[in-house]
PDB file of C-alpha atoms in Angstrom:
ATOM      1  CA  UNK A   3       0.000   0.000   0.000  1.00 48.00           C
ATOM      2  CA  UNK A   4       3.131   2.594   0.783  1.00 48.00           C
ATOM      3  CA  UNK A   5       4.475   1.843  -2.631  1.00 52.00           C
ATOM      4  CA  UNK A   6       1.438   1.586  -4.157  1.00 49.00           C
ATOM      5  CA  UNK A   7       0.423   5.438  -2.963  1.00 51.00           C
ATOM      6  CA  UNK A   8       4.179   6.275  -2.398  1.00 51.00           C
ATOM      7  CA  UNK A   9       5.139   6.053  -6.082  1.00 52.00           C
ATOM      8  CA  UNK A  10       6.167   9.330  -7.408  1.00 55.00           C
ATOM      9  CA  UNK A  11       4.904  10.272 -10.556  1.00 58.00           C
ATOM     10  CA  UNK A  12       7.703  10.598 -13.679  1.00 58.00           C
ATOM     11  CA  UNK A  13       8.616  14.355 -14.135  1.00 61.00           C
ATOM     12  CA  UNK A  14       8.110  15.511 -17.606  1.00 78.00           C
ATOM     13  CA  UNK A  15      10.338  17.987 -17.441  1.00 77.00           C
ATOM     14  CA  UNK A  16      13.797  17.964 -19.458  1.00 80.00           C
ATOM     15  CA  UNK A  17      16.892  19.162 -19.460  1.00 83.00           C
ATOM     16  CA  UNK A  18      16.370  21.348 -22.343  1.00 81.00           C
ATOM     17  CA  UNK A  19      13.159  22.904 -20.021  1.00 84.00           C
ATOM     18  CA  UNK A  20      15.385  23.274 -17.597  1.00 86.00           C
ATOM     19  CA  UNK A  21      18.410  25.639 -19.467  1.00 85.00           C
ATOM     20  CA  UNK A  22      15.114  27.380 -21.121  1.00 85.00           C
ATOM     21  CA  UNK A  23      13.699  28.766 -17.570  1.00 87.00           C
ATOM     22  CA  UNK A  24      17.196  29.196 -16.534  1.00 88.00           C
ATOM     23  CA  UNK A  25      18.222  31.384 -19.711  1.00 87.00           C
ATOM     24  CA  UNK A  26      14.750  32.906 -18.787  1.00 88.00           C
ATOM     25  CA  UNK A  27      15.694  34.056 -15.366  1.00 90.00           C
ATOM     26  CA  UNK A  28      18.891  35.555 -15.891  1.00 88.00           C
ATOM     27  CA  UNK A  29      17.160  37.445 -18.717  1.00 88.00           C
ATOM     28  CA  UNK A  30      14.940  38.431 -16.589  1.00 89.00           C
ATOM     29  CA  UNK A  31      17.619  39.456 -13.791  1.00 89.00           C
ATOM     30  CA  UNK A  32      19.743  40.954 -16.182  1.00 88.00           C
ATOM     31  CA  UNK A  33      16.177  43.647 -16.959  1.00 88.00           C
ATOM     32  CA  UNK A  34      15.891  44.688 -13.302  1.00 90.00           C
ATOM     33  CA  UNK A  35      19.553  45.389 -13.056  1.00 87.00           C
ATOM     34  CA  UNK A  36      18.911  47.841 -16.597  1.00 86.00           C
ATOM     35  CA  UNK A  37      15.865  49.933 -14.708  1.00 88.00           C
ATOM     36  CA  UNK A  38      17.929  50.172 -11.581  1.00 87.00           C
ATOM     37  CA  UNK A  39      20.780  51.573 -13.260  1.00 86.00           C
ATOM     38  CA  UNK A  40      18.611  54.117 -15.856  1.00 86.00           C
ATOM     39  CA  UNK A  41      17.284  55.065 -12.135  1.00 87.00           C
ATOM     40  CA  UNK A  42      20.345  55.835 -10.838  1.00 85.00           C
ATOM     41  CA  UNK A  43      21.410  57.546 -14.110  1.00 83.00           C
ATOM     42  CA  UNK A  44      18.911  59.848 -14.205  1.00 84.00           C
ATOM     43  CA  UNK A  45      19.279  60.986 -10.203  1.00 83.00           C
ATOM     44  CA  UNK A  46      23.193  61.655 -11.085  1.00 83.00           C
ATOM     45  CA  UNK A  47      22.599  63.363 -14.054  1.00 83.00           C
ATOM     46  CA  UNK A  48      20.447  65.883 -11.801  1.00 84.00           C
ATOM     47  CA  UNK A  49      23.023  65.967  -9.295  1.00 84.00           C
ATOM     48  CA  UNK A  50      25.518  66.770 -11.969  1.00 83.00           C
ATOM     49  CA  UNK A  51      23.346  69.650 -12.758  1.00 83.00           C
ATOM     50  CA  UNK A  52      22.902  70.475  -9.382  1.00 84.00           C
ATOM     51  CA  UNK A  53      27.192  70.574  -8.162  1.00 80.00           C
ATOM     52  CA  UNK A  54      27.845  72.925 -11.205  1.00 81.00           C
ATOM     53  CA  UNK A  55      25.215  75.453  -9.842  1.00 84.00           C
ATOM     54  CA  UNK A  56      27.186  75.221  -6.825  1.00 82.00           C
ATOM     55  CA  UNK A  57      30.367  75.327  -8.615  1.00 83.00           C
ATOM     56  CA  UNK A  58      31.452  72.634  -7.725  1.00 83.00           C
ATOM     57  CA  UNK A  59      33.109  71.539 -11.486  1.00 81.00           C
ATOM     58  CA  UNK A  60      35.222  68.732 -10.167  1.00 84.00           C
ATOM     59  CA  UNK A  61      32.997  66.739  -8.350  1.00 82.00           C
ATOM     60  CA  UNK A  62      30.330  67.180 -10.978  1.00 82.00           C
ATOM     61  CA  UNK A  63      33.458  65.924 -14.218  1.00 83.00           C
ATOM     62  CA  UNK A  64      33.602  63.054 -11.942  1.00 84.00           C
ATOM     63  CA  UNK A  65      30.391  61.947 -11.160  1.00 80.00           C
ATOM     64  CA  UNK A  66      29.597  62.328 -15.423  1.00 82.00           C
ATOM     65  CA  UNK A  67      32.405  59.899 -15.584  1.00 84.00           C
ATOM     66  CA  UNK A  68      30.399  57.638 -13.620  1.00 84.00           C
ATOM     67  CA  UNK A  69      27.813  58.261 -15.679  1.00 83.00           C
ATOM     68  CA  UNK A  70      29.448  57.156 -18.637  1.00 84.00           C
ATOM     69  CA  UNK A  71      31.120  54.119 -17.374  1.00 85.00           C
ATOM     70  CA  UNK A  72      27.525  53.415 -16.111  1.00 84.00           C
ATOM     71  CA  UNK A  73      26.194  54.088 -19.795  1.00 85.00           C
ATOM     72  CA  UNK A  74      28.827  51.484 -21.369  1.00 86.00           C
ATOM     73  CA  UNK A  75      27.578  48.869 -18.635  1.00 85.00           C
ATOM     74  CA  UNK A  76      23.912  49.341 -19.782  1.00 86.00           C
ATOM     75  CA  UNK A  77      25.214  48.911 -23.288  1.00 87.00           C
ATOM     76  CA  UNK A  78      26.952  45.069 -22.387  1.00 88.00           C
ATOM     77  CA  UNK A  79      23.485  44.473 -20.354  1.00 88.00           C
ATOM     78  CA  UNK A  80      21.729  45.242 -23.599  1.00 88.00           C
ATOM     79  CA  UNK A  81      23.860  43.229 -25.707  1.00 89.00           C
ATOM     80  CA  UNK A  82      23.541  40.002 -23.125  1.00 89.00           C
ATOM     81  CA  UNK A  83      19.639  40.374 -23.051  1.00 89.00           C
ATOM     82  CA  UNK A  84      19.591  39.977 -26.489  1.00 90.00           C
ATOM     83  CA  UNK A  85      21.997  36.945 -27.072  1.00 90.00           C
ATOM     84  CA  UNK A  86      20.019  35.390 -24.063  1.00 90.00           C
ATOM     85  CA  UNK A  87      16.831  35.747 -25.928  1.00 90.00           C
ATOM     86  CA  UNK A  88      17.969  34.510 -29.103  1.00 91.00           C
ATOM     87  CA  UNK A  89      19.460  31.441 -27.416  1.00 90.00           C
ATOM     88  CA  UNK A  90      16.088  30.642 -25.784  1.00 90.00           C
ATOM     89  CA  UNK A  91      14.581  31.089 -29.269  1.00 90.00           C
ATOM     90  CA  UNK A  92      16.649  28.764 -30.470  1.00 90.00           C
ATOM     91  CA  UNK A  93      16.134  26.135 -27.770  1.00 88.00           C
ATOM     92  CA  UNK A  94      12.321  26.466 -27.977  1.00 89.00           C
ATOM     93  CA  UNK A  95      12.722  25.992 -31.176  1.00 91.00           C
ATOM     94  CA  UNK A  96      14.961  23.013 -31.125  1.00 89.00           C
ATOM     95  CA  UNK A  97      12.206  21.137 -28.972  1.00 87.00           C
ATOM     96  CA  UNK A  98       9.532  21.641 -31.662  1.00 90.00           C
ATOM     97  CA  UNK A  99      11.650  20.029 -34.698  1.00 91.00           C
ATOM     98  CA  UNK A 100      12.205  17.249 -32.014  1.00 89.00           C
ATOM     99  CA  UNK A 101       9.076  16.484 -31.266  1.00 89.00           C
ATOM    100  CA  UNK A 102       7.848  17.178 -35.145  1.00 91.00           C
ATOM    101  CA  UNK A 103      11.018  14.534 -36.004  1.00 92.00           C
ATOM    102  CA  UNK A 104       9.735  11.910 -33.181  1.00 91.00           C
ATOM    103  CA  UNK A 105       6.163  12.435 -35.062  1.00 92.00           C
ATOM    104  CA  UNK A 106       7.447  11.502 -38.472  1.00 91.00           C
ATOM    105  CA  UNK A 107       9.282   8.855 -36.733  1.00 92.00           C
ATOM    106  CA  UNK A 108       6.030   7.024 -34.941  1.00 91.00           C
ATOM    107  CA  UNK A 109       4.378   7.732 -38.360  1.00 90.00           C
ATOM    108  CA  UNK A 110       6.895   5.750 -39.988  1.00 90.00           C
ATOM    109  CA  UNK A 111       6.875   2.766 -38.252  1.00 89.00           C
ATOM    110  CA  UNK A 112       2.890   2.435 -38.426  1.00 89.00           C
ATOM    111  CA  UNK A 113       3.083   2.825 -42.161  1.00 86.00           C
ATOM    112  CA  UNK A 114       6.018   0.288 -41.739  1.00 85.00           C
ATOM    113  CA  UNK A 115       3.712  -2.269 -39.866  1.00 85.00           C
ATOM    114  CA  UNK A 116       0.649  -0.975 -41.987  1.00 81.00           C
ATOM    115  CA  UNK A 117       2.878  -2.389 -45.135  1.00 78.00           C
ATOM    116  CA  UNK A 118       3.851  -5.894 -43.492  1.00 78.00           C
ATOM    117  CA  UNK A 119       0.644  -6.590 -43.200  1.00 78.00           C
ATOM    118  CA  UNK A 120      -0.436  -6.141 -46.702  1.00 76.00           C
ATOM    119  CA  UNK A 121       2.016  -5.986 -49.003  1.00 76.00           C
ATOM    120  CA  UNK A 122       1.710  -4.605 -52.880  1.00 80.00           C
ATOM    121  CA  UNK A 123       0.846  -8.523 -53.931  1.00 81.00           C
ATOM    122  CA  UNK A 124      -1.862  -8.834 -51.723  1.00 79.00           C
ATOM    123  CA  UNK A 125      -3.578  -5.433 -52.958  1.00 79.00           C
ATOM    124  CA  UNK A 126      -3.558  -6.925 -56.530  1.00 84.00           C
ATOM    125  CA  UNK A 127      -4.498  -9.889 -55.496  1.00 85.00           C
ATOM    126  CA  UNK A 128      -7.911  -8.661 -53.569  1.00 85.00           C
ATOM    127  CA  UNK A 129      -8.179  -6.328 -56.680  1.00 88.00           C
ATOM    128  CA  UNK A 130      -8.244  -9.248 -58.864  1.00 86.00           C
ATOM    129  CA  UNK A 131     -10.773 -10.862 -57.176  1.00 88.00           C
ATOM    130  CA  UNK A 132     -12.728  -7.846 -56.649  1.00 90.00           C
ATOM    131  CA  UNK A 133     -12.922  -7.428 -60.738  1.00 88.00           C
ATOM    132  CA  UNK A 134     -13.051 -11.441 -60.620  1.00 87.00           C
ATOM    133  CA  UNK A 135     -16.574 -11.489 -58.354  1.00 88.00           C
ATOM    134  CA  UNK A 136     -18.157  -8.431 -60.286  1.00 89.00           C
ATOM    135  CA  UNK A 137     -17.616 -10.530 -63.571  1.00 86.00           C
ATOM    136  CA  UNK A 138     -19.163 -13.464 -61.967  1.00 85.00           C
ATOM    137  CA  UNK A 139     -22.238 -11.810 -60.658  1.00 86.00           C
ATOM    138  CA  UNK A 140     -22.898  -9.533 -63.818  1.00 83.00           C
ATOM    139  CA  UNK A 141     -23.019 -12.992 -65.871  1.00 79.00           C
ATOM    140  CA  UNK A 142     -25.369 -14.396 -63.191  1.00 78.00           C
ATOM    141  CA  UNK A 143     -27.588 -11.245 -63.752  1.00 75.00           C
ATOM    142  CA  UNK A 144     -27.510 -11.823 -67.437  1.00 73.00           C
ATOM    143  CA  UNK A 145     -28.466 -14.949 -67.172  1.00 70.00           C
ATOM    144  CA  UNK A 146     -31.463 -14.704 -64.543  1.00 65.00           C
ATOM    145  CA  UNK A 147     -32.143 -11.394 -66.501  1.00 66.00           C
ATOM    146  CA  UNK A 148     -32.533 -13.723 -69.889  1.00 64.00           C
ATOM    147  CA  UNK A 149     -30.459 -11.087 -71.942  1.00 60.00           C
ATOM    148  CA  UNK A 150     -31.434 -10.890 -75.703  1.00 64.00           C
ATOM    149  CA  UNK A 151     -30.019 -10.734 -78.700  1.00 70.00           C
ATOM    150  CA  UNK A 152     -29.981  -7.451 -80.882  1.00 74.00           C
ATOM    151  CA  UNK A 153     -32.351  -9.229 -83.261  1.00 78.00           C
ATOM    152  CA  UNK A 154     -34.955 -10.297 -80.007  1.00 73.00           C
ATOM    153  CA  UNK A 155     -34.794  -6.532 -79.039  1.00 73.00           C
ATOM    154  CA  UNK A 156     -35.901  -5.194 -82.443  1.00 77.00           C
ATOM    155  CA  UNK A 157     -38.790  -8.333 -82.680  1.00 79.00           C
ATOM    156  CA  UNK A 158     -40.023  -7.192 -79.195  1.00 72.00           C
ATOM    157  CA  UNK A 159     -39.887  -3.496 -80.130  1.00 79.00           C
ATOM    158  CA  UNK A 160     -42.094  -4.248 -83.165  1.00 82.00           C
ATOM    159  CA  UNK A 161     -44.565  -5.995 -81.517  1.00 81.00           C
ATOM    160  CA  UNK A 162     -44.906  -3.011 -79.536  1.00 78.00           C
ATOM    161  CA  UNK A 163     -45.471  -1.285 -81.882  1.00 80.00           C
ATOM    162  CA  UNK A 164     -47.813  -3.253 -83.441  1.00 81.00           C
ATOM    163  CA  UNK A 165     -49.945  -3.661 -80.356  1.00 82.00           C
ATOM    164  CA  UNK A 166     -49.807   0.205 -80.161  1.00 79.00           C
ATOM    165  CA  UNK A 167     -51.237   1.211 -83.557  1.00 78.00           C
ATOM    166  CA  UNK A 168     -53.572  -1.553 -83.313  1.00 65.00           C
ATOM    167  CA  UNK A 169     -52.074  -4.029 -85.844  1.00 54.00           C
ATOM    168  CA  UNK A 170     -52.044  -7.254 -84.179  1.00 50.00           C
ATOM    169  CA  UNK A 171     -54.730  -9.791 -84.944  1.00 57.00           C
ATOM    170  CA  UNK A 172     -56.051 -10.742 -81.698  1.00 52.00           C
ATOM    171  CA  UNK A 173     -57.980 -14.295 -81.415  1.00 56.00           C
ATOM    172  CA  UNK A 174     -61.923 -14.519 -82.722  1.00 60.00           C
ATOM    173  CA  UNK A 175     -64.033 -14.990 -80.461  1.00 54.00           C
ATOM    174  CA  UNK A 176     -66.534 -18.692 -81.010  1.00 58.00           C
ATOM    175  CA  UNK A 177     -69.283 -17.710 -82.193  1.00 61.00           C
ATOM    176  CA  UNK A 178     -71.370 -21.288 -81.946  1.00 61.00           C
ATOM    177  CA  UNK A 179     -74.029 -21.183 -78.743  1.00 62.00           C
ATOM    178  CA  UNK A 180     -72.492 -22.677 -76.016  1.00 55.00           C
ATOM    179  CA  UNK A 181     -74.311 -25.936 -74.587  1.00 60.00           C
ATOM    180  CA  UNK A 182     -76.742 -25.517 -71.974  1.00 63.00           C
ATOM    181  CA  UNK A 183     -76.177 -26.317 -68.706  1.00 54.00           C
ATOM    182  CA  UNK A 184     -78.615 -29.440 -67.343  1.00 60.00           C
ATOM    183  CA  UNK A 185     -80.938 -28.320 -64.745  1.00 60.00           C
ATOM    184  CA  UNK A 186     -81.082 -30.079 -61.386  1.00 58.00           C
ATOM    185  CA  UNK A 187     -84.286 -31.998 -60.523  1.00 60.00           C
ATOM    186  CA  UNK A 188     -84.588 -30.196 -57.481  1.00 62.00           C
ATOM    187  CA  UNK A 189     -84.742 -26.656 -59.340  1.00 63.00           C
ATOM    188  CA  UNK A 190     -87.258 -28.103 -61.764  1.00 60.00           C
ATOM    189  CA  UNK A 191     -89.534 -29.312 -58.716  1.00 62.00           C
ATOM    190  CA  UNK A 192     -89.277 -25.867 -57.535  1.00 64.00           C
ATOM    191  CA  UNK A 193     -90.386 -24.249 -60.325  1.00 63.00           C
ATOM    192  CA  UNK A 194     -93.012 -26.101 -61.488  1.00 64.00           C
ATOM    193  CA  UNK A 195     -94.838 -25.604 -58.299  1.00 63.00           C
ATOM    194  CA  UNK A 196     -97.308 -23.391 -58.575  1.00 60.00           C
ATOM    195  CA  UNK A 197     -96.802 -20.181 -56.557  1.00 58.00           C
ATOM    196  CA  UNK A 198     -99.489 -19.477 -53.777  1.00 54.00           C
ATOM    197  CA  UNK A 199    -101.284 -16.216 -54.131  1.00 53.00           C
ATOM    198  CA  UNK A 200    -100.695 -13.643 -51.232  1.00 53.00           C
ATOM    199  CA  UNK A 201    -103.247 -12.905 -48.375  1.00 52.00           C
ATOM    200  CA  UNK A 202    -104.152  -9.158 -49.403  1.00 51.00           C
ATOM    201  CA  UNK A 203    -105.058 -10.619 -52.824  1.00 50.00           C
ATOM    202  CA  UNK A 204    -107.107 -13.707 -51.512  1.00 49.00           C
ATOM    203  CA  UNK A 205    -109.258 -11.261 -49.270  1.00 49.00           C
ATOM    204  CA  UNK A 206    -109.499  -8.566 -51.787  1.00 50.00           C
ATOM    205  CA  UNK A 207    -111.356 -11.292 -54.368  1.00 48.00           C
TER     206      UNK A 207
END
């Protein structure tokens, strides 16, 4: 149970992360150190301004020599910024071919497998008896069909025609009387009996 919840999960983090937030937080560093000294710049150009009121010419030549030493340092900060960037350009950009190469790679080796499995002969083979089946059942629907000659189609299209315009000689009909039917003995009883008169008529005579 202790190893079971203990277990510490894999880090996904790499080495190459690792120099990129790095890179990233001396760049970073190297920023704050460029505000603090335009800060300090701009209070000892004022103070400069301020000692040669005062005439004090010396101490205001050296702190502008300060200043300029100070101005050369914020150049090399600017310079280090900007190779620090690149460089985590390049590193973020390094990771994305690597992972687009280990794409192509896992594509690869499924088209690899894909193509063991069924090779170039076994696609024409399936093709050929694809073509071989639709053959097989277009002759079986020919022959269920009954499929005509060219010289049964034009015979059937005439007697179309015929029928249509009214050409065809259609059987006579018999024109001898048929035989009569013999009448049961029962039906003959029944007719021959005479019919008794209703009740209305009896009381009207």
């Amino acid at each position: 149970m202790g190893n079971l919840f203990g277990k510490k999960k894999q880090s996904r983090v790499t080495e190459q992360d690792k120099a990129i937030l790095q890179l990233k937080q001396q760049r970073d560093k190297l920023r704050q150190y460029q505000k603090k000294i335009n800060l300090q710049l701009g209070k000892e150009r004022l103070l400069a301004k301020q000692l040669l009121k005062d005439g004090k010419k010396e101490k205001a030549l050296l702190l502008l020599k300060k200043k300029r030493y100070q101005d050369q340092l914020l150049d090399k900060t600017e310079n280090q910024i900007s190779n620090l960037e690149r460089l985590v350009q390049d590193l973020e950009f390094a990771q994305i071919e690597r992972k687009v190469i280990d794409g192509l790679k896992v594509g690869n080796d499924c088209l690899k497998k894909m193509h063991e499995v069924m090779s170039i002969e076994e696609v024409e083979r399936i093709m050929d008896e694809t073509q071989d089946a639709i053959e097989y059942q277009r002759q079986i629907d020919d022959m269920l069909a009954g499929s005509l000659t060219q010289e049964d189609e034009d015979a059937v299209l005439a007697e179309l025609e015929a029928i249509t315009q009214g050409d065809v000689e259609l059987p006579e009909v018999p024109s001898d009387q048929l035989p009569e039917v013999p009448e049961a003995p029962e039906e003959k009883a029944e007719r021959d009996r005479p019919r008794k008169k209703p009740e209305r008529e009896m009381l009207a005579a």
